[in-house]
């Protein structure tokens, strides 16, 4: 039955209750008690939207514009970027909500983080990693459900070739492979400088960086330790990139790159230090244990094995970086890996025979685990 005000089945008392009790209570619960959970839910639901907003800004070079000319109004931003004001408004809204831009009055400027990571001439930029997410990760992660059900990297079908891992298939697409290597170099700059400072290589004569990529790691190590010889051990196409970087650094007398498959081929000769930087995350426990056993068998007494990764907490509650990174290894990279905990790496290392196993906590959820052959 309709009431005189057109609201069906609602008494005046009920309306008063809803207006003065239910609504304020709900506002309090959602706005105060549940606010953080609700905001995180928005970030989960809108993850692809926020990322594409960021990627659009990086491609338009908005952050570099603001670093050089800012603060700027929305109208000035649109004019400088040669886009209409309405699309510019949508982009800066997304960047402001996520804290990448700051708005004071009508003017926008970069946050400290945006100025560090997304300005094209910043030494710590990660713009190639943003593009890698767009060109590779998003396509592969579309198939996460199927990858979970089948326990394999179903998303790899987005890339040409019949090889079982993304790293092998990248050789068929030099453009994406270059983006991948550029992105890995950017991430190395963010974290691997700490590794070079804190890992003790005074007793290591020949360090082999297994899966060492473009040579960024061993170049940093060679500069930190003038006595050190070092070698990248990676796929042939990656070794070509590493050799060019080594030559450009003027370190060709001490550094080299040797192609090979670490699961099949012997490690380069005379290695008394074997380093795995962001490498054990790629594989499952069985393969990681096989590698550690191979390291122990190949190394001389007092040789060192070094694992450098983002680490999962021992209680498996985080951090966010572990949760963000792990699905990539399942759905796209190999179908085997994830970000493992400190305790897992230490256990595997000890059970392979290494002694004096030590963990070293570094910045941005990274860490070193070092073991010595007795």
Short mmCIF file of C-alpha atoms in Angstrom, two decimals:
data_model
loop_
_atom_site.label_atom_id
_atom_site.label_comp_id
_atom_site.label_asym_id
_atom_site.label_seq_id
_atom_site.Cartn_x
_atom_site.Cartn_y
_atom_site.Cartn_z
CA UNK A 1 0.00 0.00 0.00
CA UNK A 2 1.39 3.42 -0.99
CA UNK A 3 1.68 6.16 1.61
CA UNK A 4 0.77 9.78 0.98
CA UNK A 5 4.36 10.65 0.07
CA UNK A 6 4.60 7.85 -2.50
CA UNK A 7 6.93 5.56 -0.56
CA UNK A 8 5.47 2.07 -0.45
CA UNK A 9 5.25 0.22 2.85
CA UNK A 10 7.47 2.59 4.90
CA UNK A 11 6.08 4.21 8.01
CA UNK A 12 7.10 7.69 9.21
CA UNK A 13 8.87 6.08 12.16
CA UNK A 14 10.85 3.83 9.84
CA UNK A 15 11.83 6.79 7.67
CA UNK A 16 12.99 8.72 10.73
CA UNK A 17 14.95 5.71 11.94
CA UNK A 18 16.65 5.25 8.53
CA UNK A 19 17.47 8.95 8.26
CA UNK A 20 18.75 9.61 11.76
CA UNK A 21 20.08 6.19 12.85
CA UNK A 22 20.71 3.79 9.97
CA UNK A 23 22.32 6.30 7.59
CA UNK A 24 24.64 7.97 10.18
CA UNK A 25 25.63 4.56 11.55
CA UNK A 26 26.43 3.23 8.08
CA UNK A 27 28.40 6.38 7.27
CA UNK A 28 30.41 5.95 10.46
CA UNK A 29 31.11 2.26 9.87
CA UNK A 30 32.05 2.67 6.18
CA UNK A 31 33.79 6.02 6.60
CA UNK A 32 35.80 5.26 9.72
CA UNK A 33 35.87 1.59 10.68
CA UNK A 34 35.86 0.03 7.19
CA UNK A 35 37.38 2.90 5.25
CA UNK A 36 40.77 1.29 4.67
CA UNK A 37 39.22 -2.01 3.59
CA UNK A 38 36.84 -0.27 1.19
CA UNK A 39 39.62 1.84 -0.33
CA UNK A 40 41.71 -1.29 -0.86
CA UNK A 41 38.73 -2.92 -2.54
CA UNK A 42 38.52 0.03 -4.94
CA UNK A 43 42.20 -0.43 -5.72
CA UNK A 44 41.64 -4.13 -6.40
CA UNK A 45 38.61 -3.57 -8.62
CA UNK A 46 40.24 -0.63 -10.38
CA UNK A 47 43.76 -1.99 -10.63
CA UNK A 48 43.72 -2.23 -14.41
CA UNK A 49 42.22 1.26 -14.67
CA UNK A 50 44.79 2.89 -12.37
CA UNK A 51 47.61 1.12 -14.19
CA UNK A 52 46.41 2.20 -17.63
CA UNK A 53 46.07 5.75 -16.31
CA UNK A 54 49.69 5.59 -15.17
CA UNK A 55 50.86 4.07 -18.45
CA UNK A 56 49.03 6.78 -20.40
CA UNK A 57 50.75 9.48 -18.36
CA UNK A 58 54.16 7.83 -18.88
CA UNK A 59 53.61 7.54 -22.63
CA UNK A 60 52.48 11.17 -22.82
CA UNK A 61 55.55 12.10 -20.74
CA UNK A 62 53.36 14.04 -18.32
CA UNK A 63 55.69 13.50 -15.37
CA UNK A 64 58.70 14.87 -17.28
CA UNK A 65 56.63 17.89 -18.32
CA UNK A 66 55.74 18.64 -14.71
CA UNK A 67 59.34 18.09 -13.58
CA UNK A 68 60.56 20.67 -16.08
CA UNK A 69 57.72 23.22 -16.18
CA UNK A 70 55.39 22.52 -13.27
CA UNK A 71 53.32 23.21 -11.33
CA UNK A 72 50.77 23.50 -14.15
CA UNK A 73 47.01 23.83 -14.38
CA UNK A 74 44.88 21.20 -16.07
CA UNK A 75 44.40 23.53 -19.03
CA UNK A 76 48.16 24.07 -19.34
CA UNK A 77 48.80 20.34 -19.15
CA UNK A 78 46.29 19.65 -21.92
CA UNK A 79 47.81 22.34 -24.13
CA UNK A 80 51.42 21.16 -23.59
CA UNK A 81 50.49 17.52 -24.28
CA UNK A 82 48.29 18.40 -27.28
CA UNK A 83 45.22 16.65 -25.89
CA UNK A 84 41.73 17.88 -25.06
CA UNK A 85 41.01 19.15 -21.58
CA UNK A 86 38.41 16.51 -20.68
CA UNK A 87 40.77 13.55 -21.24
CA UNK A 88 43.49 15.48 -19.39
CA UNK A 89 41.11 15.94 -16.47
CA UNK A 90 40.42 12.20 -16.30
CA UNK A 91 44.13 11.36 -16.30
CA UNK A 92 45.14 13.87 -13.62
CA UNK A 93 42.19 12.82 -11.45
CA UNK A 94 43.39 9.20 -11.45
CA UNK A 95 46.96 10.25 -10.73
CA UNK A 96 45.91 12.59 -7.93
CA UNK A 97 43.68 10.01 -6.23
CA UNK A 98 46.55 7.50 -6.22
CA UNK A 99 49.00 10.07 -4.86
CA UNK A 100 51.24 10.30 -7.91
CA UNK A 101 50.30 13.95 -8.46
CA UNK A 102 49.72 16.67 -5.90
CA UNK A 103 47.06 19.35 -6.44
CA UNK A 104 47.28 22.75 -4.81
CA UNK A 105 44.58 25.11 -5.91
CA UNK A 106 44.33 24.68 -9.66
CA UNK A 107 47.92 23.51 -10.13
CA UNK A 108 49.37 19.99 -10.36
CA UNK A 109 52.88 18.80 -9.57
CA UNK A 110 54.68 15.46 -9.25
CA UNK A 111 54.82 13.64 -5.95
CA UNK A 112 58.33 12.74 -4.83
CA UNK A 113 57.80 9.13 -5.92
CA UNK A 114 56.50 10.09 -9.37
CA UNK A 115 59.40 12.47 -9.89
CA UNK A 116 61.82 9.70 -9.02
CA UNK A 117 60.29 6.82 -10.97
CA UNK A 118 58.52 8.27 -14.01
CA UNK A 119 60.57 11.23 -15.24
CA UNK A 120 62.43 10.04 -18.34
CA UNK A 121 65.86 11.40 -17.39
CA UNK A 122 65.73 10.25 -13.76
CA UNK A 123 68.53 7.78 -12.94
CA UNK A 124 65.96 5.69 -11.03
CA UNK A 125 63.16 5.67 -13.59
CA UNK A 126 61.05 2.54 -14.18
CA UNK A 127 59.29 3.64 -17.36
CA UNK A 128 60.40 0.53 -19.28
CA UNK A 129 58.94 -1.63 -16.52
CA UNK A 130 55.61 0.17 -16.91
CA UNK A 131 55.66 -0.64 -20.62
CA UNK A 132 56.64 -4.25 -19.92
CA UNK A 133 53.60 -4.59 -17.68
CA UNK A 134 51.43 -3.36 -20.55
CA UNK A 135 53.09 -5.40 -23.30
CA UNK A 136 53.60 -8.68 -21.43
CA UNK A 137 52.24 -8.99 -17.91
CA UNK A 138 48.69 -7.87 -18.61
CA UNK A 139 48.34 -10.25 -21.55
CA UNK A 140 49.68 -13.21 -19.59
CA UNK A 141 47.79 -12.53 -16.35
CA UNK A 142 44.50 -12.58 -18.27
CA UNK A 143 44.90 -16.38 -18.04
CA UNK A 144 45.50 -16.61 -14.30
CA UNK A 145 42.38 -18.65 -13.51
CA UNK A 146 43.32 -21.26 -16.11
CA UNK A 147 46.92 -21.24 -14.84
CA UNK A 148 45.76 -21.89 -11.28
CA UNK A 149 43.48 -24.72 -12.36
CA UNK A 150 46.11 -26.35 -14.58
CA UNK A 151 49.24 -25.39 -12.57
CA UNK A 152 51.06 -24.17 -15.66
CA UNK A 153 51.77 -20.88 -17.40
CA UNK A 154 48.75 -20.80 -19.71
CA UNK A 155 49.37 -17.10 -20.43
CA UNK A 156 52.50 -17.93 -22.42
CA UNK A 157 50.28 -18.67 -25.41
CA UNK A 158 50.08 -14.91 -25.93
CA UNK A 159 53.68 -15.01 -27.17
CA UNK A 160 55.08 -16.63 -30.36
CA UNK A 161 57.08 -19.85 -30.18
CA UNK A 162 56.74 -23.28 -28.63
CA UNK A 163 59.32 -22.99 -25.84
CA UNK A 164 58.06 -23.61 -22.28
CA UNK A 165 59.14 -20.30 -20.67
CA UNK A 166 58.59 -16.63 -21.41
CA UNK A 167 62.33 -15.97 -21.35
CA UNK A 168 62.91 -18.36 -24.22
CA UNK A 169 60.00 -17.05 -26.26
CA UNK A 170 61.14 -13.44 -25.95
CA UNK A 171 63.90 -14.26 -28.41
CA UNK A 172 61.18 -14.40 -31.11
CA UNK A 173 60.20 -10.78 -30.42
CA UNK A 174 63.31 -8.57 -30.18
CA UNK A 175 61.21 -5.49 -29.44
CA UNK A 176 59.58 -6.97 -26.36
CA UNK A 177 62.84 -8.68 -25.34
CA UNK A 178 64.56 -5.28 -25.33
CA UNK A 179 61.74 -3.81 -23.24
CA UNK A 180 62.12 -6.75 -20.86
CA UNK A 181 65.89 -6.28 -20.51
CA UNK A 182 65.50 -2.50 -20.12
CA UNK A 183 62.90 -3.12 -17.41
CA UNK A 184 65.14 -5.59 -15.59
CA UNK A 185 67.99 -3.08 -15.77
CA UNK A 186 65.75 -0.42 -14.23
CA UNK A 187 64.74 -2.74 -11.40
CA UNK A 188 68.39 -3.65 -10.87
CA UNK A 189 69.23 0.02 -10.41
CA UNK A 190 66.51 0.25 -7.75
CA UNK A 191 67.72 -2.61 -5.60
CA UNK A 192 70.92 -4.26 -6.78
CA UNK A 193 73.17 -1.37 -5.76
CA UNK A 194 72.38 -2.39 -2.17
CA UNK A 195 73.42 -5.94 -2.99
CA UNK A 196 76.78 -4.73 -4.31
CA UNK A 197 77.36 -2.72 -1.13
CA UNK A 198 76.42 -5.41 1.37
CA UNK A 199 77.51 -8.74 -0.11
CA UNK A 200 81.03 -9.70 1.00
CA UNK A 201 83.11 -10.79 -1.99
CA UNK A 202 86.60 -10.13 -0.65
CA UNK A 203 87.41 -13.87 -0.76
CA UNK A 204 85.66 -14.56 -4.09
CA UNK A 205 87.88 -14.55 -7.17
CA UNK A 206 85.42 -15.49 -9.94
CA UNK A 207 81.73 -14.69 -9.53
CA UNK A 208 79.17 -16.17 -11.94
CA UNK A 209 75.84 -14.38 -12.13
CA UNK A 210 73.43 -17.14 -13.18
CA UNK A 211 70.63 -15.67 -15.28
CA UNK A 212 72.54 -12.41 -14.96
CA UNK A 213 70.75 -10.56 -17.73
CA UNK A 214 72.32 -7.50 -19.28
CA UNK A 215 75.38 -7.35 -17.01
CA UNK A 216 74.15 -4.65 -14.64
CA UNK A 217 74.84 -6.81 -11.57
CA UNK A 218 78.40 -7.85 -12.37
CA UNK A 219 79.33 -4.35 -13.52
CA UNK A 220 78.28 -3.02 -10.09
CA UNK A 221 80.16 -5.85 -8.36
CA UNK A 222 83.33 -5.27 -10.38
CA UNK A 223 83.35 -1.59 -9.52
CA UNK A 224 82.86 -2.39 -5.83
CA UNK A 225 85.49 -5.17 -5.79
CA UNK A 226 88.49 -4.32 -8.06
CA UNK A 227 90.04 -7.80 -7.73
CA UNK A 228 86.92 -9.61 -8.96
CA UNK A 229 86.40 -11.46 -12.22
CA UNK A 230 82.75 -12.03 -13.08
CA UNK A 231 80.67 -13.73 -15.75
CA UNK A 232 77.05 -13.54 -16.85
CA UNK A 233 75.62 -17.02 -17.53
CA UNK A 234 72.44 -16.62 -19.55
CA UNK A 235 70.80 -17.27 -22.94
CA UNK A 236 72.72 -16.38 -26.13
CA UNK A 237 70.64 -13.32 -27.05
CA UNK A 238 70.89 -11.93 -23.53
CA UNK A 239 74.65 -12.52 -23.45
CA UNK A 240 75.01 -10.37 -26.57
CA UNK A 241 73.34 -7.49 -24.72
CA UNK A 242 75.54 -8.08 -21.66
CA UNK A 243 78.75 -8.02 -23.70
CA UNK A 244 77.83 -4.66 -25.20
CA UNK A 245 77.17 -3.21 -21.76
CA UNK A 246 80.40 -4.66 -20.38
CA UNK A 247 82.38 -3.10 -23.25
CA UNK A 248 80.64 0.25 -22.75
CA UNK A 249 81.61 0.12 -19.06
CA UNK A 250 85.25 -0.48 -19.97
CA UNK A 251 85.42 -3.71 -17.98
CA UNK A 252 86.04 -6.24 -20.74
CA UNK A 253 89.33 -7.29 -19.14
CA UNK A 254 87.54 -8.68 -16.05
CA UNK A 255 83.98 -9.38 -17.14
CA UNK A 256 82.43 -11.70 -19.72
CA UNK A 257 79.14 -13.35 -20.72
CA UNK A 258 78.89 -17.08 -21.42
CA UNK A 259 75.72 -18.58 -22.94
CA UNK A 260 74.26 -21.68 -21.37
CA UNK A 261 71.39 -23.41 -19.62
CA UNK A 262 72.08 -23.67 -15.90
CA UNK A 263 70.01 -26.85 -15.60
CA UNK A 264 71.87 -28.62 -18.41
CA UNK A 265 75.28 -27.04 -18.98
CA UNK A 266 78.15 -26.85 -16.49
CA UNK A 267 78.78 -23.52 -14.81
CA UNK A 268 81.67 -21.46 -16.25
CA UNK A 269 85.05 -22.74 -15.08
CA UNK A 270 86.81 -21.75 -11.87
CA UNK A 271 83.74 -20.16 -10.27
CA UNK A 272 84.06 -19.84 -6.50
CA UNK A 273 81.00 -17.64 -6.21
CA UNK A 274 77.59 -18.34 -7.74
CA UNK A 275 74.94 -15.62 -7.58
CA UNK A 276 71.22 -15.91 -8.31
CA UNK A 277 69.60 -12.47 -8.44
CA UNK A 278 65.82 -12.57 -8.90
CA UNK A 279 66.29 -16.07 -10.29
CA UNK A 280 65.01 -18.64 -7.78
CA UNK A 281 61.62 -16.96 -7.89
CA UNK A 282 61.27 -18.21 -11.47
CA UNK A 283 61.26 -21.91 -10.59
CA UNK A 284 59.52 -24.40 -8.34
CA UNK A 285 61.05 -25.87 -5.19
CA UNK A 286 62.30 -29.01 -6.95
CA UNK A 287 64.31 -27.10 -9.55
CA UNK A 288 65.65 -24.65 -6.97
CA UNK A 289 66.89 -27.53 -4.83
CA UNK A 290 68.47 -29.13 -7.91
CA UNK A 291 70.33 -25.90 -8.62
CA UNK A 292 71.64 -25.62 -5.06
CA UNK A 293 72.84 -29.23 -5.17
CA UNK A 294 74.56 -28.51 -8.48
CA UNK A 295 76.18 -25.41 -7.00
CA UNK A 296 77.52 -27.37 -4.04
CA UNK A 297 78.96 -30.08 -6.28
CA UNK A 298 80.60 -27.59 -8.66
CA UNK A 299 82.15 -25.18 -6.17
CA UNK A 300 85.49 -25.46 -4.36
CA UNK A 301 85.74 -25.48 -0.58
CA UNK A 302 84.82 -22.08 0.92
CA UNK A 303 82.94 -21.13 -2.24
CA UNK A 304 79.84 -19.00 -1.77
CA UNK A 305 76.31 -19.23 -3.12
CA UNK A 306 74.29 -16.02 -3.02
CA UNK A 307 70.51 -15.64 -3.39
CA UNK A 308 69.16 -12.12 -3.88
CA UNK A 309 65.41 -11.63 -4.13
CA UNK A 310 62.37 -9.91 -2.83
CA UNK A 311 61.45 -12.10 0.11
CA UNK A 312 58.16 -13.37 1.46
CA UNK A 313 57.76 -13.17 5.22
CA UNK A 314 58.27 -16.41 7.10
CA UNK A 315 54.68 -16.29 8.39
CA UNK A 316 53.38 -15.99 4.78
CA UNK A 317 51.34 -12.83 5.44
CA UNK A 318 53.07 -10.60 2.89
CA UNK A 319 54.53 -8.23 1.96
CA UNK A 320 52.48 -6.75 -0.88
CA UNK A 321 55.41 -7.15 -3.27
CA UNK A 322 55.29 -10.93 -2.80
CA UNK A 323 51.58 -11.03 -3.54
CA UNK A 324 51.96 -8.81 -6.60
CA UNK A 325 54.94 -10.65 -8.04
CA UNK A 326 54.00 -14.29 -7.54
CA UNK A 327 51.11 -14.63 -10.04
CA UNK A 328 53.41 -13.55 -12.89
CA UNK A 329 55.68 -16.55 -12.35
CA UNK A 330 52.71 -18.93 -12.32
CA UNK A 331 50.67 -17.52 -15.18
CA UNK A 332 53.37 -16.37 -17.58
CA UNK A 333 57.06 -16.83 -16.78
CA UNK A 334 57.40 -20.58 -16.19
CA UNK A 335 54.26 -21.83 -14.44
CA UNK A 336 56.43 -22.95 -11.53
CA UNK A 337 57.72 -20.14 -9.38
CA UNK A 338 56.71 -17.51 -6.84
CA UNK A 339 58.34 -15.28 -4.22
CA UNK A 340 59.41 -17.69 -1.49
CA UNK A 341 60.07 -17.01 2.18
CA UNK A 342 63.41 -16.44 3.84
CA UNK A 343 63.05 -19.69 5.76
CA UNK A 344 62.46 -21.75 2.61
CA UNK A 345 65.63 -20.53 0.92
CA UNK A 346 67.66 -21.06 4.08
CA UNK A 347 66.31 -24.59 4.53
CA UNK A 348 67.03 -25.56 0.92
CA UNK A 349 70.55 -24.12 1.16
CA UNK A 350 71.40 -25.97 4.37
CA UNK A 351 69.97 -29.25 3.08
CA UNK A 352 72.17 -28.89 -0.03
CA UNK A 353 75.19 -28.87 2.31
CA UNK A 354 75.99 -25.17 2.70
CA UNK A 355 76.97 -23.90 6.14
CA UNK A 356 77.06 -20.54 7.86
CA UNK A 357 73.85 -19.55 6.10
CA UNK A 358 73.05 -15.90 6.81
CA UNK A 359 70.21 -13.56 5.91
CA UNK A 360 70.69 -9.84 5.28
CA UNK A 361 67.63 -7.58 5.11
CA UNK A 362 67.93 -4.79 2.55
CA UNK A 363 65.58 -2.11 1.22
CA UNK A 364 62.25 -2.46 -0.62
CA UNK A 365 61.52 -6.00 0.66
CA UNK A 366 64.78 -7.34 -0.80
CA UNK A 367 67.30 -9.49 0.95
CA UNK A 368 70.46 -11.56 0.61
CA UNK A 369 70.95 -15.13 1.75
CA UNK A 370 74.55 -16.34 1.64
CA UNK A 371 75.85 -19.84 2.25
CA UNK A 372 79.39 -21.21 2.24
CA UNK A 373 80.62 -24.63 1.17
CA UNK A 374 82.50 -26.17 4.08
#
